[in-house]
PDB file of C-alpha atoms and ligand atoms in Angstrom:
ATOM      1  CA  UNK A  29    -151.034 -70.652-240.679  1.00 64.00           C
ATOM      2  CA  UNK A  30    -150.192 -67.167-239.216  1.00 83.00           C
ATOM      3  CA  UNK A  31    -148.258 -65.137-241.757  1.00 93.00           C
ATOM      4  CA  UNK A  32    -146.075 -62.088-241.673  1.00 97.00           C
ATOM      5  CA  UNK A  33    -147.183 -59.231-243.720  1.00 97.00           C
ATOM      6  CA  UNK A  34    -144.683 -56.476-244.622  1.00 98.00           C
ATOM      7  CA  UNK A  35    -145.468 -52.931-246.088  1.00 98.00           C
ATOM      8  CA  UNK A  36    -143.148 -50.010-246.957  1.00 98.00           C
ATOM      9  CA  UNK A  37    -143.198 -46.101-247.266  1.00 98.00           C
ATOM     10  CA  UNK A  38    -143.391 -44.547-250.766  1.00 98.00           C
ATOM     11  CA  UNK A  39    -139.575 -44.186-251.020  1.00 98.00           C
ATOM     12  CA  UNK A  40    -139.108 -47.800-249.745  1.00 98.00           C
ATOM     13  CA  UNK A  41    -136.547 -46.809-247.014  1.00 98.00           C
ATOM     14  CA  UNK A  42    -139.155 -47.146-244.136  1.00 98.00           C
ATOM     15  CA  UNK A  43    -140.390 -50.856-243.554  1.00 98.00           C
ATOM     16  CA  UNK A  44    -143.236 -52.081-241.275  1.00 98.00           C
ATOM     17  CA  UNK A  45    -143.280 -55.888-240.419  1.00 98.00           C
ATOM     18  CA  UNK A  46    -146.521 -57.400-238.877  1.00 98.00           C
ATOM     19  CA  UNK A  47    -146.526 -60.978-237.594  1.00 97.00           C
ATOM     20  CA  UNK A  48    -149.451 -62.841-237.580  1.00 95.00           C
ATOM     21  CA  UNK A  49    -150.468 -59.788-240.127  1.00 94.00           C
ATOM     22  CA  UNK A  50    -153.039 -62.345-241.753  1.00 92.00           C
ATOM     23  CA  UNK A  51    -155.189 -62.336-238.912  1.00 95.00           C
ATOM     24  CA  UNK A  52    -156.504 -58.813-239.811  1.00 97.00           C
ATOM     25  CA  UNK A  53    -159.406 -59.289-242.039  1.00 97.00           C
ATOM     26  CA  UNK A  54    -160.661 -55.832-242.045  1.00 98.00           C
ATOM     27  CA  UNK A  55    -159.660 -52.110-241.365  1.00 98.00           C
ATOM     28  CA  UNK A  56    -160.651 -48.995-239.721  1.00 98.00           C
ATOM     29  CA  UNK A  57    -161.181 -45.660-241.231  1.00 98.00           C
ATOM     30  CA  UNK A  58    -160.573 -42.369-239.058  1.00 97.00           C
ATOM     31  CA  UNK A  59    -162.041 -39.051-240.069  1.00 97.00           C
ATOM     32  CA  UNK A  60    -160.326 -37.046-237.341  1.00 94.00           C
ATOM     33  CA  UNK A  61    -158.520 -34.011-238.225  1.00 94.00           C
ATOM     34  CA  UNK A  62    -155.108 -35.198-237.267  1.00 94.00           C
ATOM     35  CA  UNK A  63    -155.640 -38.199-239.613  1.00 96.00           C
ATOM     36  CA  UNK A  64    -156.752 -35.939-242.189  1.00 97.00           C
ATOM     37  CA  UNK A  65    -153.510 -33.482-241.860  1.00 96.00           C
ATOM     38  CA  UNK A  66    -151.055 -36.485-241.380  1.00 96.00           C
ATOM     39  CA  UNK A  67    -152.447 -38.254-244.396  1.00 96.00           C
ATOM     40  CA  UNK A  68    -152.876 -35.133-246.651  1.00 96.00           C
ATOM     41  CA  UNK A  69    -156.410 -36.805-247.427  1.00 97.00           C
ATOM     42  CA  UNK A  70    -159.890 -36.785-246.014  1.00 98.00           C
ATOM     43  CA  UNK A  71    -159.304 -39.855-243.917  1.00 98.00           C
ATOM     44  CA  UNK A  72    -156.834 -42.580-242.815  1.00 98.00           C
ATOM     45  CA  UNK A  73    -157.277 -46.514-242.777  1.00 98.00           C
ATOM     46  CA  UNK A  74    -155.653 -48.323-240.071  1.00 98.00           C
ATOM     47  CA  UNK A  75    -155.551 -51.524-238.041  1.00 98.00           C
ATOM     48  CA  UNK A  76    -154.728 -51.821-234.498  1.00 98.00           C
ATOM     49  CA  UNK A  77    -151.924 -54.043-234.355  1.00 98.00           C
ATOM     50  CA  UNK A  78    -150.075 -55.306-231.246  1.00 98.00           C
ATOM     51  CA  UNK A  79    -146.682 -53.403-230.606  1.00 97.00           C
ATOM     52  CA  UNK A  80    -144.894 -56.880-229.693  1.00 97.00           C
ATOM     53  CA  UNK A  81    -145.822 -58.069-233.320  1.00 97.00           C
ATOM     54  CA  UNK A  82    -144.953 -54.933-235.177  1.00 98.00           C
ATOM     55  CA  UNK A  83    -141.489 -54.055-236.161  1.00 98.00           C
ATOM     56  CA  UNK A  84    -140.631 -50.336-237.808  1.00 98.00           C
ATOM     57  CA  UNK A  85    -137.562 -50.007-239.391  1.00 98.00           C
ATOM     58  CA  UNK A  86    -135.777 -47.143-241.418  1.00 98.00           C
ATOM     59  CA  UNK A  87    -135.227 -43.246-241.003  1.00 98.00           C
ATOM     60  CA  UNK A  88    -138.781 -42.468-239.223  1.00 98.00           C
ATOM     61  CA  UNK A  89    -139.362 -39.351-237.453  1.00 98.00           C
ATOM     62  CA  UNK A  90    -141.950 -38.908-234.676  1.00 98.00           C
ATOM     63  CA  UNK A  91    -144.185 -35.900-233.754  1.00 97.00           C
ATOM     64  CA  UNK A  92    -146.488 -35.690-230.782  1.00 97.00           C
ATOM     65  CA  UNK A  93    -149.809 -34.001-230.662  1.00 95.00           C
ATOM     66  CA  UNK A  94    -152.446 -33.550-228.067  1.00 93.00           C
ATOM     67  CA  UNK A  95    -155.445 -35.163-228.982  1.00 83.00           C
ATOM     68  CA  UNK A  96    -159.114 -33.767-228.245  1.00 76.00           C
ATOM     69  CA  UNK A  97    -159.067 -36.554-225.317  1.00 80.00           C
ATOM     70  CA  UNK A  98    -156.065 -34.760-223.735  1.00 88.00           C
ATOM     71  CA  UNK A  99    -153.641 -37.767-224.677  1.00 92.00           C
ATOM     72  CA  UNK A 100    -150.738 -37.228-226.788  1.00 96.00           C
ATOM     73  CA  UNK A 101    -150.858 -39.090-229.943  1.00 96.00           C
ATOM     74  CA  UNK A 102    -147.288 -39.870-231.382  1.00 97.00           C
ATOM     75  CA  UNK A 103    -147.222 -39.868-235.247  1.00 98.00           C
ATOM     76  CA  UNK A 104    -144.515 -41.876-236.717  1.00 98.00           C
ATOM     77  CA  UNK A 105    -143.724 -41.126-240.348  1.00 98.00           C
ATOM     78  CA  UNK A 106    -141.000 -41.742-242.898  1.00 98.00           C
ATOM     79  CA  UNK A 107    -138.360 -39.140-242.393  1.00 98.00           C
ATOM     80  CA  UNK A 108    -137.414 -39.404-246.007  1.00 98.00           C
ATOM     81  CA  UNK A 109    -140.548 -39.403-248.038  1.00 98.00           C
ATOM     82  CA  UNK A 110    -143.086 -38.437-245.459  1.00 98.00           C
ATOM     83  CA  UNK A 111    -145.537 -41.408-245.567  1.00 98.00           C
ATOM     84  CA  UNK A 112    -147.612 -41.704-242.550  1.00 98.00           C
ATOM     85  CA  UNK A 113    -146.830 -45.040-241.039  1.00 98.00           C
ATOM     86  CA  UNK A 114    -148.152 -45.505-237.392  1.00 98.00           C
ATOM     87  CA  UNK A 115    -149.478 -43.612-234.520  1.00 97.00           C
ATOM     88  CA  UNK A 116    -149.512 -44.278-230.812  1.00 96.00           C
ATOM     89  CA  UNK A 117    -151.490 -43.165-227.763  1.00 95.00           C
ATOM     90  CA  UNK A 118    -152.131 -44.648-224.154  1.00 94.00           C
ATOM     91  CA  UNK A 119    -155.527 -45.200-225.375  1.00 92.00           C
ATOM     92  CA  UNK A 120    -154.467 -48.194-227.613  1.00 94.00           C
ATOM     93  CA  UNK A 121    -153.222 -50.011-224.753  1.00 95.00           C
ATOM     94  CA  UNK A 122    -150.182 -52.445-225.916  1.00 97.00           C
ATOM     95  CA  UNK A 123    -151.545 -51.877-229.533  1.00 98.00           C
ATOM     96  CA  UNK A 124    -150.555 -49.106-232.150  1.00 97.00           C
ATOM     97  CA  UNK A 125    -152.442 -47.962-235.026  1.00 98.00           C
ATOM     98  CA  UNK A 126    -150.757 -48.933-238.351  1.00 98.00           C
ATOM     99  CA  UNK A 127    -151.716 -47.118-241.675  1.00 98.00           C
ATOM    100  CA  UNK A 128    -152.828 -49.654-244.051  1.00 98.00           C
ATOM    101  CA  UNK A 129    -151.989 -47.662-247.262  1.00 98.00           C
ATOM    102  CA  UNK A 130    -148.474 -48.771-247.166  1.00 98.00           C
ATOM    103  CA  UNK A 131    -149.495 -52.349-247.428  1.00 98.00           C
ATOM    104  CA  UNK A 132    -150.802 -54.143-250.588  1.00 98.00           C
ATOM    105  CA  UNK A 133    -152.200 -56.873-248.345  1.00 98.00           C
ATOM    106  CA  UNK A 134    -155.096 -54.529-247.328  1.00 98.00           C
ATOM    107  CA  UNK A 135    -156.065 -53.667-250.870  1.00 98.00           C
ATOM    108  CA  UNK A 136    -159.253 -56.255-250.754  1.00 98.00           C
ATOM    109  CA  UNK A 137    -159.974 -56.193-246.792  1.00 98.00           C
ATOM    110  CA  UNK A 138    -163.226 -54.554-245.993  1.00 98.00           C
ATOM    111  CA  UNK A 139    -163.817 -51.664-243.770  1.00 98.00           C
ATOM    112  CA  UNK A 140    -165.423 -52.739-240.444  1.00 98.00           C
ATOM    113  CA  UNK A 141    -165.528 -49.537-238.421  1.00 98.00           C
ATOM    114  CA  UNK A 142    -165.635 -45.774-239.114  1.00 98.00           C
ATOM    115  CA  UNK A 143    -164.153 -43.350-236.352  1.00 96.00           C
ATOM    116  CA  UNK A 144    -164.772 -39.715-235.837  1.00 95.00           C
ATOM    117  CA  UNK A 145    -167.714 -39.735-238.219  1.00 97.00           C
ATOM    118  CA  UNK A 146    -168.806 -36.164-237.130  1.00 96.00           C
ATOM    119  CA  UNK A 147    -165.792 -34.986-238.946  1.00 97.00           C
ATOM    120  CA  UNK A 148    -166.482 -36.978-242.180  1.00 97.00           C
ATOM    121  CA  UNK A 149    -166.511 -34.539-245.177  1.00 97.00           C
ATOM    122  CA  UNK A 150    -169.861 -34.246-246.643  1.00 96.00           C
ATOM    123  CA  UNK A 151    -168.722 -35.708-250.133  1.00 96.00           C
ATOM    124  CA  UNK A 152    -167.909 -38.849-248.494  1.00 97.00           C
ATOM    125  CA  UNK A 153    -170.622 -41.597-248.149  1.00 97.00           C
ATOM    126  CA  UNK A 154    -170.689 -44.041-244.953  1.00 97.00           C
ATOM    127  CA  UNK A 155    -169.286 -47.449-245.871  1.00 97.00           C
ATOM    128  CA  UNK A 156    -172.215 -49.738-245.933  1.00 97.00           C
ATOM    129  CA  UNK A 157    -172.288 -52.160-243.222  1.00 97.00           C
ATOM    130  CA  UNK A 158    -169.355 -50.586-241.303  1.00 98.00           C
ATOM    131  CA  UNK A 159    -169.989 -49.460-237.820  1.00 97.00           C
ATOM    132  CA  UNK A 160    -170.241 -45.788-237.501  1.00 97.00           C
ATOM    133  CA  UNK A 161    -168.908 -44.206-234.423  1.00 97.00           C
ATOM    134  CA  UNK A 162    -169.045 -40.378-233.751  1.00 94.00           C
ATOM    135  CA  UNK A 163    -165.609 -39.975-232.120  1.00 83.00           C
ATOM    136  CA  UNK A 164    -163.152 -42.832-231.120  1.00 74.00           C
TER     137      UNK A 164
HETATM  138 ZN1   ZN B 204    -139.933 -43.092-247.253  1.00 51.52          ZN
HETATM  139 ZN1   ZN B 205    -157.751 -40.235-236.694  1.00 51.52          ZN
END
């Protein structure tokens, strides 16, 4: 059985719907500096979801920023409350990164991978068992 999972921003005006969302059994931490700044924290938690299965609705805004790779990464966030919702890059192909903090569903899903560990803050330990990648 494939189920749709739903998330929402802090104010509730922006919603994210992912079809077959229950196929996501784990999530990815990113320690890059762009994720630190868009989350206002030391890292972000994400999945890579197929764009065709994902629907983002509400008063979202977008901001493009050049990543170290040279690709432009488009950051999508709620225009009312500022919650980080998604980011897109040609590097992700037909998928987009979706921030999992807007979904209760991900509260009990393990972290499988950590990205940009070279930028991990020293106060944070690596997640045991997770693949550690220095960059993307
Ligand atoms: Zn909002
Ligand atoms: Zn990142």
